[in-house]
Amino acid sequence: MNETGMKRKVTIGLLLLFLFSLGITAQERTIRGVVNDSYGEPIIGANVMVKGTNIGAATDLNGNYTLAVPASATTLHVSYIGMRETEVPITGNVVNITLEEDVSNLDEVVVIGYGTMRKRDLTGSVSSVNAETLAAVPVASAVEAITGKMAGVQVLTTEGSPDAEMRIRVRGGGSITQSNDPLFIVDGFPVSTISDIPPTDIESIDVLKDASSTAIYGSRGANGVVIVTTKSGKAGKLRLSYNAYFGVKKIAKTLDVLSPYDYASWQYELAALRGDDAIENYNSFFGNYQDLDLYRNVPYNDWQELTFGRPGSSMNHSLSLNGGSDKMTYAFNFSHLSDKAIMEDSDYRRNSMSLKLNNKATDRISLDFSVRYTDTRINGGGANDATSTLDTDKRLKYSVIYTPIPLKNLDASAGSADDDLGNLYNPLVSITDNAREKRQKRLNMAGSATWEVIDNLKLRSEVGLDHQDDGDQRYWGLTTYYIKNYPSVDNQGKPAIRLVNRERQAMRNTNTINYDFKKLLGDEHSLNLMAGHEYIIRKGITLTDEVHGFPTTFTAKDAWRLSSQGMPYTIDNYYNEDDKLLSYFGRLNYDYMSKYLLSATFRADASSKFSKENRWGYFPSAAAAWRLSSEPFMEGSK
């Protein structure tokens, strides 16, 4: 074959390959849309699949999805826990989807605040997850376990340290200047967090999302209410269960940084722009420009790897005992969590124990008791200084911008505001100079008695105690912004510490009366009334000691153990004023022929935070619903 023929065949082959590529491209198209529930709320984490293929995507925090689908695709299959799986036709490039609740779950009972109710009888917006869903996710806390499981509920992590605060937002934030955190209720008791509760100890989590469902908690429910119910004992033989998981963590991606040669070259170009003085300063750090090639093969430090590159691990053990008789049931749970973070000198350990007893004293009287104890230890100050809004002491920043090679003039005295280094410190030194250790101990005890005075009339009284004992010790070393600016002139440039001990406790008493009129009104009508009284008192004390001027050779351990070697700076013993809340509340639920639903709630709160003239607040709410599926003309659509 001559050369001309060969070229012609190669050209035709390339042309065919190009046309084939165009054909492949033309056979794919991109579709997008949003997945909502029946209330119009976006569903996070819903699975959107092309029917008959493995092509799919999960919805984001706003319920949005994007898919590249073949031109032959005609149907999407959408699924989500607690929702009815559905298939929708692909009718264009935008396909919006609405999921309905699974009817088979409508008879499940959810907690609605001072009581329970079947899902089908709800008039407010409530999302729930059960124990099986929580246990299936190997995570450290209940907050992580509900991530992506509830429509309209977002879980946000503030940063990457082991004890990083995880914020829950119910239908977004409603305040610019105040907290947007929801109210947390654990077995009826309001608590500050649920992060210390092991997921294996939880029976269900119910989130009240709208005004109708949250009004029973007054102003405290303005940002939503997260109700946690822990596991109770079940009658039968002793059941022993053990659950464990082990996980490893590794930094997924690092930023590209300059090589030693590129870094030295860039510094020279920067110095050249600044003038002769800057060139002279450059030579004192890097040597003569003519020797720049020496930097091409010199060893260098990957500071991102050194700071955040260690293999992290997470180990969890959970042991539970459950059993009892018809009269007495018990549930005991012990959980240990050890979490080693990827950042140096950073780890998290938690031990928790819980015991729950339920006693049927007589046919009409039942007694319940529960106790939960948690001991948490946290080491490490995190990737950034969470207590400072200034661009200082940022370990993450230093790991990216710190010099890849040692410089002889770079020490703890460098990094002032007016030099060329600009607050540049060794990332590993910054970690040890920002050392922090925290301990948290929490004890929660609650007891209740329920008396069915006559058929369908129940009186219930609950008492509880929540005690917290927290310790936080902080150390600032030679490179920190704090010791260069806050201590007195004589102690600036010397290590400092802050020791904080905080003790808080809350006591609660709640009394409710509940009557169901079902025997008086006949089968077509259902009426339930609940009224109650609640009293909560909180007390607290915080002791803060700051000590400056330690010897420059002192490490964090030295300063914490030998605090008398420094100079006392402040001693603050602060007693919180008693915070008292007195409340009266009630709820009415009416159902006619399982078609028309009406609920009304009212709460009156009096808080000691306000003056006597403005102490009371009133929070009414009402909601109505029409269960269309119960109408005779809808029978054919079931």
XYZ file of C-alpha atoms in Angstrom:
638
model
C 0.000 0.000 0.000
C 1.425 3.353 -1.006
C 1.856 6.296 1.355
C -1.142 8.194 -0.074
C -3.492 5.278 0.559
C -2.222 4.878 4.088
C -2.857 8.564 4.871
C -6.362 8.329 3.411
C -7.239 5.342 5.636
C -5.857 7.051 8.752
C -7.869 10.193 7.955
C -11.088 8.228 7.430
C -10.489 6.288 10.661
C -10.003 9.463 12.664
C -13.110 10.995 11.094
C -15.201 7.921 11.969
C -13.854 7.959 15.534
C -14.758 11.651 15.845
C -18.275 11.062 14.503
C -18.686 8.078 16.852
C -17.646 10.271 19.814
C -20.186 12.871 18.774
C -22.810 10.143 18.618
C -21.972 8.963 22.130
C -22.159 12.535 23.412
C -25.447 13.151 21.678
C -26.885 10.040 23.297
C -26.505 11.532 26.791
C -28.333 14.472 28.328
C -28.361 16.128 31.722
C -31.521 16.389 33.783
C -32.032 18.075 37.102
C -34.783 18.778 39.587
C -35.789 18.890 43.231
C -37.330 16.223 45.470
C -39.899 17.467 48.024
C -42.215 15.850 50.535
C -45.970 16.363 50.528
C -45.540 19.559 52.583
C -43.215 21.105 50.017
C -40.091 20.632 52.155
C -36.896 19.476 50.385
C -35.799 15.903 51.092
C -32.091 15.525 51.831
C -30.379 12.315 50.742
C -33.179 10.871 48.585
C -31.932 8.330 46.009
C -32.756 9.204 42.394
C -31.955 6.360 39.969
C -32.474 5.817 36.253
C -34.745 2.774 36.081
C -32.990 -0.349 34.868
C -29.465 1.080 35.319
C -26.996 1.834 38.089
C -26.958 5.546 37.217
C -28.101 7.611 40.178
C -27.485 10.464 42.583
C -28.483 11.626 46.064
C -30.225 14.941 46.674
C -28.271 17.725 48.386
C -29.210 19.926 51.356
C -31.802 21.730 49.247
C -33.299 18.572 47.747
C -31.643 19.172 44.347
C -30.196 16.467 42.106
C -28.400 16.391 38.752
C -28.060 13.317 36.502
C -26.410 12.555 33.168
C -28.808 10.031 31.626
C -28.808 8.091 28.344
C -31.122 9.374 25.631
C -33.035 6.093 25.835
C -33.879 6.579 29.539
C -37.594 7.154 30.142
C -38.196 6.667 33.896
C -36.658 7.702 37.230
C -36.974 5.563 40.368
C -36.924 7.598 43.621
C -36.706 6.239 47.174
C -36.229 7.555 50.698
C -36.638 6.068 54.184
C -40.204 6.492 55.443
C -41.467 7.537 52.020
C -43.276 5.552 49.360
C -40.986 4.588 46.484
C -42.140 6.132 43.255
C -41.380 6.173 39.555
C -41.743 9.288 37.422
C -41.391 9.715 33.664
C -38.571 11.798 32.223
C -40.514 14.451 30.346
C -37.807 17.059 29.897
C -34.560 18.404 31.277
C -36.221 19.440 34.565
C -38.048 16.739 36.533
C -39.385 17.759 39.954
C -40.571 14.963 42.234
C -42.901 14.803 45.244
C -42.710 11.828 47.621
C -45.605 10.725 49.783
C -45.299 9.176 53.239
C -45.475 5.404 53.312
C -49.022 4.568 54.379
C -47.792 1.435 56.148
C -45.995 3.690 58.634
C -49.009 5.822 59.478
C -50.001 3.675 62.442
C -46.596 4.157 64.065
C -46.611 6.150 67.279
C -44.528 9.328 67.491
C -43.708 11.519 70.458
C -45.273 14.968 70.217
C -44.431 16.526 73.564
C -46.012 15.433 76.860
C -47.609 12.546 74.996
C -47.706 10.354 71.902
C -49.896 10.076 68.813
C -50.297 7.948 65.710
C -48.716 9.417 62.593
C -52.026 9.315 60.744
C -53.619 11.579 63.366
C -51.008 14.335 63.198
C -51.968 17.803 62.063
C -48.483 19.262 62.561
C -45.228 18.519 60.783
C -43.200 15.816 62.560
C -40.265 13.782 61.234
C -39.058 10.583 62.876
C -36.273 8.010 62.714
C -36.275 4.731 64.601
C -33.657 2.622 66.367
C -32.944 0.416 63.347
C -32.114 3.409 61.175
C -29.849 4.918 63.829
C -28.025 1.668 64.606
C -27.307 1.056 60.914
C -25.026 4.092 60.743
C -21.623 3.649 62.503
C -21.196 7.142 63.930
C -20.239 8.617 67.291
C -23.355 10.576 68.182
C -27.080 10.744 67.573
C -26.676 14.076 65.787
C -24.481 12.503 63.114
C -26.875 9.567 62.784
C -29.829 11.739 61.734
C -27.852 13.537 59.022
C -29.829 13.306 55.791
C -32.618 11.257 57.387
C -35.266 13.960 57.882
C -36.793 16.409 55.453
C -36.244 20.008 56.520
C -33.626 19.074 59.142
C -30.033 20.064 58.431
C -26.972 18.973 60.410
C -23.920 21.219 60.059
C -20.398 20.630 61.399
C -18.582 23.791 62.486
C -15.054 22.381 61.989
C -13.115 19.126 61.993
C -11.904 18.662 65.580
C -13.171 15.560 67.451
C -15.552 17.556 69.651
C -16.595 19.998 66.945
C -20.038 21.394 67.580
C -22.681 19.903 65.307
C -25.529 22.302 64.723
C -29.065 21.222 63.914
C -31.238 23.579 61.917
C -34.938 22.838 61.597
C -36.269 24.501 58.443
C -33.340 26.906 58.417
C -32.417 29.653 60.856
C -34.978 32.127 62.095
C -32.802 34.621 63.977
C -29.893 36.835 62.974
C -28.620 37.774 66.433
C -29.839 34.927 68.666
C -29.360 31.169 68.741
C -31.005 29.053 66.047
C -30.543 25.797 67.941
C -33.660 23.701 68.525
C -34.901 22.601 71.934
C -33.557 19.162 72.904
C -35.771 16.889 75.004
C -34.453 13.517 76.241
C -37.076 11.304 77.883
C -39.060 14.422 78.724
C -36.100 16.380 80.154
C -34.765 19.503 78.377
C -30.986 19.228 77.841
C -28.334 21.367 76.171
C -27.106 18.733 73.706
C -27.723 15.187 72.514
C -24.191 14.694 71.145
C -23.182 12.690 74.214
C -25.902 10.031 73.735
C -24.762 6.881 71.877
C -27.002 6.064 68.904
C -27.308 2.456 70.149
C -29.069 3.751 73.282
C -31.849 5.530 71.369
C -35.265 4.104 70.553
C -36.448 6.994 68.364
C -35.870 10.641 67.487
C -38.863 12.825 66.633
C -38.464 16.379 65.346
C -41.334 18.839 65.708
C -40.991 21.335 62.890
C -43.958 23.691 62.582
C -45.782 26.101 64.896
C -48.661 23.705 65.435
C -46.455 20.966 66.871
C -43.913 23.136 68.737
C -46.358 25.549 70.456
C -46.755 23.109 73.364
C -43.188 24.108 74.377
C -43.773 27.846 74.098
C -40.998 30.178 73.030
C -38.356 27.479 73.620
C -39.713 25.608 70.599
C -39.344 28.525 68.178
C -36.421 26.804 66.397
C -38.018 23.367 66.422
C -37.953 20.594 69.000
C -35.809 17.438 68.881
C -37.314 14.740 71.124
C -35.140 11.732 71.951
C -36.628 8.597 73.492
C -34.118 6.105 74.882
C -34.633 2.350 74.889
C -36.790 0.706 77.553
C -36.764 -2.877 78.745
C -38.958 -5.553 77.190
C -40.507 -8.442 79.090
C -38.860 -11.802 78.545
C -35.592 -13.596 79.140
C -32.359 -11.689 79.597
C -31.072 -10.505 76.233
C -27.400 -9.636 75.966
C -26.193 -7.791 72.881
C -22.792 -6.454 71.885
C -22.135 -4.056 69.048
C -18.753 -2.794 67.876
C -17.271 -1.040 64.915
C -13.840 0.176 63.904
C -13.121 2.821 61.318
C -10.070 4.534 59.893
C -9.755 8.099 58.663
C -7.326 9.741 56.310
C -7.202 13.212 54.866
C -8.959 12.988 51.502
C -7.374 15.882 49.667
C -4.654 18.448 50.214
C -3.969 21.751 48.520
C -1.191 22.031 45.973
C 1.741 24.067 47.330
C 5.019 25.377 45.937
C 8.149 23.237 45.721
C 11.301 24.580 47.479
C 12.628 25.944 44.164
C 9.344 27.632 43.219
C 8.992 29.023 46.726
C 12.514 30.528 46.756
C 12.021 31.901 43.236
C 8.697 33.487 44.182
C 10.248 35.089 47.259
C 13.004 36.577 45.103
C 10.506 38.053 42.638
C 8.580 39.532 45.551
C 11.750 41.017 47.023
C 12.754 42.477 43.668
C 9.489 44.389 43.522
C 10.102 45.825 46.987
C 13.626 47.160 46.393
C 17.220 46.712 47.538
C 16.444 46.369 51.260
C 14.092 43.510 50.513
C 16.740 41.840 48.293
C 19.242 42.028 51.136
C 16.691 40.535 53.509
C 15.987 37.791 50.933
C 19.695 36.900 50.772
C 19.821 36.492 54.543
C 17.067 33.844 54.276
C 17.723 32.077 50.954
C 21.281 32.922 49.913
C 22.371 34.459 46.613
C 20.057 34.319 43.629
C 22.830 32.705 41.552
C 22.558 29.609 43.774
C 18.809 29.234 43.290
C 19.177 25.924 41.413
C 20.380 24.314 44.628
C 16.777 24.319 45.790
C 15.588 21.980 43.027
C 16.466 18.737 44.812
C 16.590 19.644 48.496
C 14.416 17.677 50.981
C 11.328 19.549 52.108
C 8.465 19.246 54.568
C 4.903 18.472 53.521
C 3.269 20.382 56.376
C -0.253 19.356 55.460
C 0.802 15.735 55.798
C 2.701 16.391 59.030
C -0.193 18.319 60.584
C -3.262 16.459 59.331
C -1.812 13.345 57.728
C -1.675 10.804 60.522
C -4.066 7.851 60.174
C -7.106 8.508 62.328
C -9.220 5.785 63.853
C -12.534 5.385 65.613
C -13.421 2.450 67.876
C -16.822 1.990 69.489
C -18.019 -0.722 71.864
C -21.591 -1.024 73.082
C -22.945 -3.608 75.526
C -26.623 -3.808 76.467
C -28.742 -5.936 78.808
C -32.501 -6.082 78.377
C -35.253 -8.137 79.914
C -37.754 -8.442 82.747
C -41.185 -9.723 83.632
C -44.745 -8.515 83.159
C -44.356 -6.395 86.295
C -40.757 -5.135 85.962
C -38.553 -4.498 82.925
C -35.010 -3.191 82.759
C -32.574 -1.919 80.133
C -28.868 -1.285 80.770
C -26.405 0.055 78.234
C -22.665 0.737 78.375
C -20.841 2.413 75.512
C -17.190 3.322 74.973
C -15.972 5.509 72.126
C -12.354 6.266 71.306
C -11.732 8.635 68.414
C -8.223 9.507 67.247
C -8.368 12.470 64.879
C -6.154 12.992 61.825
C -4.697 16.147 63.393
C -1.716 15.773 65.703
C -2.390 15.876 69.477
C -6.137 15.580 68.961
C -8.393 12.823 70.267
C -11.778 12.202 71.869
C -12.911 9.581 74.408
C -16.367 8.977 75.840
C -17.769 6.458 78.304
C -21.489 6.376 78.929
C -23.817 4.225 81.019
C -27.595 4.220 81.258
C -30.182 2.278 83.227
C -33.930 2.336 82.737
C -36.465 0.585 84.984
C -40.208 0.286 84.388
C -42.425 -1.168 87.100
C -46.126 -2.014 86.870
C -46.909 -1.631 90.582
C -50.642 -2.342 90.184
C -53.100 -2.583 87.328
C -53.525 1.198 87.445
C -50.167 2.471 88.754
C -46.844 2.331 86.937
C -43.473 3.656 88.091
C -40.530 4.554 85.839
C -36.938 5.425 86.677
C -33.938 6.236 84.490
C -30.342 7.361 85.049
C -27.710 8.262 82.477
C -24.045 9.107 83.126
C -21.494 10.303 80.561
C -17.773 10.995 80.988
C -16.072 12.690 78.026
C -12.415 13.676 77.566
C -11.210 15.833 74.665
C -7.613 16.718 73.775
C -6.612 19.306 71.216
C -7.447 22.890 70.338
C -8.819 22.149 66.886
C -7.643 23.294 63.476
C -8.409 26.933 64.299
C -8.830 29.037 67.404
C -12.591 28.935 67.826
C -12.469 31.582 70.575
C -10.875 34.214 68.332
C -12.372 36.048 65.383
C -8.921 37.305 64.354
C -6.777 35.659 61.687
C -4.397 34.268 64.309
C -3.228 30.878 65.524
C -4.729 29.073 62.536
C -3.136 25.629 62.251
C -4.879 24.972 58.948
C -3.507 28.195 57.468
C 0.046 27.534 58.645
C 0.074 24.012 57.173
C -0.461 25.531 53.715
C 1.626 28.718 53.782
C 4.546 27.747 56.031
C 7.955 27.477 54.314
C 8.689 24.028 52.826
C 12.346 24.314 53.907
C 13.913 25.530 57.172
C 14.978 29.173 57.275
C 17.652 30.146 59.790
C 16.010 33.431 60.809
C 12.559 31.933 61.356
C 11.838 31.399 65.052
C 9.202 32.203 67.684
C 10.172 35.885 67.681
C 9.243 36.252 64.021
C 5.812 36.941 62.658
C 5.044 40.409 63.959
C 2.490 42.502 62.143
C 5.074 44.626 60.331
C 7.646 42.100 59.063
C 7.801 40.129 55.816
C 6.809 36.863 57.448
C 3.348 38.058 58.487
C 2.457 35.829 61.464
C 4.100 32.721 59.988
C 4.715 29.884 62.432
C 5.640 26.229 62.323
C 2.310 24.331 62.214
C 3.441 21.646 64.672
C 4.716 24.268 67.104
C 1.406 26.108 66.738
C -0.419 22.921 67.764
C 1.591 22.474 70.961
C 1.388 26.209 71.688
C -2.416 26.046 71.493
C -2.892 22.993 73.687
C -6.271 22.334 75.243
C -7.834 19.611 77.380
C -11.515 19.374 78.246
C -13.526 17.020 80.410
C -17.286 16.811 80.621
C -19.292 14.804 83.128
C -23.071 14.637 82.923
C -25.544 12.894 85.199
C -29.241 12.789 84.412
C -31.820 11.142 86.675
C -35.577 11.060 86.226
C -38.514 9.325 87.811
C -42.235 9.310 87.093
C -45.480 7.819 88.388
C -48.621 7.286 86.307
C -51.997 6.585 87.900
C -55.061 5.665 85.875
C -57.688 6.959 88.307
C -60.590 5.634 86.260
C -60.757 4.232 82.762
C -59.105 6.654 80.282
C -58.265 9.249 82.983
C -54.533 9.344 83.743
C -52.516 11.461 86.138
C -48.757 11.608 85.665
C -46.058 13.248 87.765
C -42.397 13.509 86.728
C -39.322 14.736 88.589
C -35.794 15.000 87.236
C -32.278 16.233 87.905
C -29.647 17.096 85.298
C -26.128 17.791 86.610
C -23.132 18.903 84.515
C -19.532 19.272 85.635
C -17.183 20.627 82.957
C -13.491 21.460 83.044
C -11.535 23.314 80.375
C -7.812 24.060 80.595
C -6.129 26.104 77.906
C -2.445 26.871 77.208
C -0.912 29.627 75.080
C 2.723 29.192 74.036
C 5.380 31.504 72.654
C 3.999 31.807 69.114
C 0.407 32.652 70.033
C -1.302 35.943 69.449
C -2.688 35.903 72.983
C 0.606 36.053 74.906
C 1.936 38.788 72.596
C -0.989 41.124 73.225
C -3.019 40.385 76.364
C -0.635 39.900 79.343
C 1.034 42.837 81.051
C 4.266 44.172 79.564
C 6.419 42.163 81.989
C 4.707 38.898 81.056
C 4.282 39.345 77.313
C 6.142 36.683 75.367
C 5.782 34.154 78.184
C 3.352 31.216 78.325
C -0.087 31.650 79.876
C -2.952 29.352 80.898
C -6.652 29.594 81.600
C -8.434 27.100 83.880
C -12.232 26.991 83.776
C -14.448 24.839 85.988
C -18.167 25.020 85.372
C -20.923 23.333 87.349
C -24.583 23.478 86.304
C -27.699 21.698 87.385
C -31.357 21.757 86.465
C -34.343 20.389 88.354
C -37.729 19.726 86.784
C -41.204 18.800 87.954
C -44.049 18.173 85.514
C -47.600 17.127 86.290
C -50.173 16.277 83.634
C -53.746 15.024 83.463
C -55.037 13.281 80.376
C -58.563 12.111 79.537
C -59.775 10.267 76.470
C -63.506 10.700 75.773
C -63.769 7.771 73.334
C -66.251 5.832 75.515
C -68.528 8.846 75.902
C -68.752 10.139 72.338
C -69.270 7.009 70.273
C -67.319 5.590 67.360
C -67.572 8.572 65.020
C -66.012 11.076 67.428
C -62.643 10.981 69.159
C -61.622 13.634 71.689
C -58.539 13.757 73.884
C -57.713 16.498 76.392
C -54.418 17.056 78.174
C -53.530 19.757 80.708
C -50.331 20.205 82.635
C -48.063 22.219 84.869
C -44.265 22.414 84.733
C -41.605 24.012 86.894
C -37.903 24.144 85.932
C -35.090 25.761 87.905
C -31.474 26.031 86.742
C -28.414 26.958 88.772
C -24.762 27.348 87.838
C -21.330 28.457 88.956
C -18.230 29.139 86.853
C -14.717 29.504 88.276
C -12.132 30.975 85.881
C -8.428 31.392 86.708
C -5.859 32.952 84.378
C -2.140 32.746 85.072
C 0.544 34.514 83.009
C 4.335 34.725 82.919
C 5.436 31.095 83.091
C 9.081 30.256 82.276
C 9.573 30.051 78.513
C 10.688 26.423 78.828
C 7.309 25.341 80.261
C 5.114 23.064 78.202
C 1.331 22.863 78.595
C 1.626 19.947 81.028
C 4.166 21.868 83.117
C 2.004 24.976 83.333
C -1.192 23.070 84.200
C 0.510 21.065 86.939
C 2.654 23.892 88.336
C 0.286 26.829 88.099
C 1.922 28.522 91.115
C 5.046 29.147 88.998
C 3.210 31.856 87.061
C 1.714 35.202 88.022
C -2.040 35.306 88.833
C -3.887 37.494 86.358
C -7.606 37.025 87.057
C -9.723 34.964 89.443
C -13.406 35.078 88.592
C -15.940 33.102 90.607
C -19.281 33.713 88.883
C -22.618 32.519 90.229
C -25.479 32.437 87.746
C -28.768 33.827 88.945
C -31.367 31.111 89.415
C -33.225 30.679 86.138
C -36.830 29.694 86.893
C -39.563 28.788 84.451
C -43.172 28.249 85.506
C -45.565 26.948 82.853
C -49.156 25.906 82.315
C -50.155 24.160 79.110
C -52.927 22.181 77.466
C -53.762 20.365 74.260
C -56.979 19.241 72.524
C -57.105 16.641 69.761
C -60.379 15.966 67.948
C -61.093 13.445 65.200
C -64.401 13.025 63.358
C -64.921 9.797 61.407
C -61.142 9.540 60.830
C -61.565 12.264 58.194
C -61.496 15.639 59.874
C -58.791 16.427 62.424
C -58.470 19.390 64.749
C -55.743 20.128 67.282
C -55.292 23.129 69.536
C -52.562 23.880 72.059
C -51.938 26.649 74.529
C -48.999 27.396 76.785
C -48.328 30.149 79.300
C -44.740 30.668 80.472
C -43.413 32.847 83.291
C -39.639 33.364 83.333
C -37.524 34.861 86.104
C -35.364 36.484 83.416
C -37.999 39.187 83.012
C -39.429 41.755 85.398
C -42.608 40.954 87.298
C -44.604 43.303 85.057
C -43.520 41.442 81.887
C -42.978 37.927 83.132
C -45.728 36.001 81.330
C -45.837 34.958 77.685
C -48.724 33.197 75.924
C -48.413 30.805 72.991
C -51.639 29.564 71.343
C -51.789 27.338 68.296
C -54.441 25.547 66.227
C -54.359 23.316 63.171
C -56.912 21.416 61.095
C -56.510 18.616 58.584
C -58.680 16.727 56.127
C -57.680 13.114 55.551
C -58.748 12.888 51.938
C -57.793 9.224 51.684
C -60.602 8.322 54.127
C -63.313 9.687 51.871
C -65.436 7.082 50.038
C -64.696 8.584 46.631
C -60.947 7.935 47.189
C -61.274 4.210 47.776
C -60.516 3.404 44.160
C -57.186 5.220 44.294
C -55.735 3.187 47.191
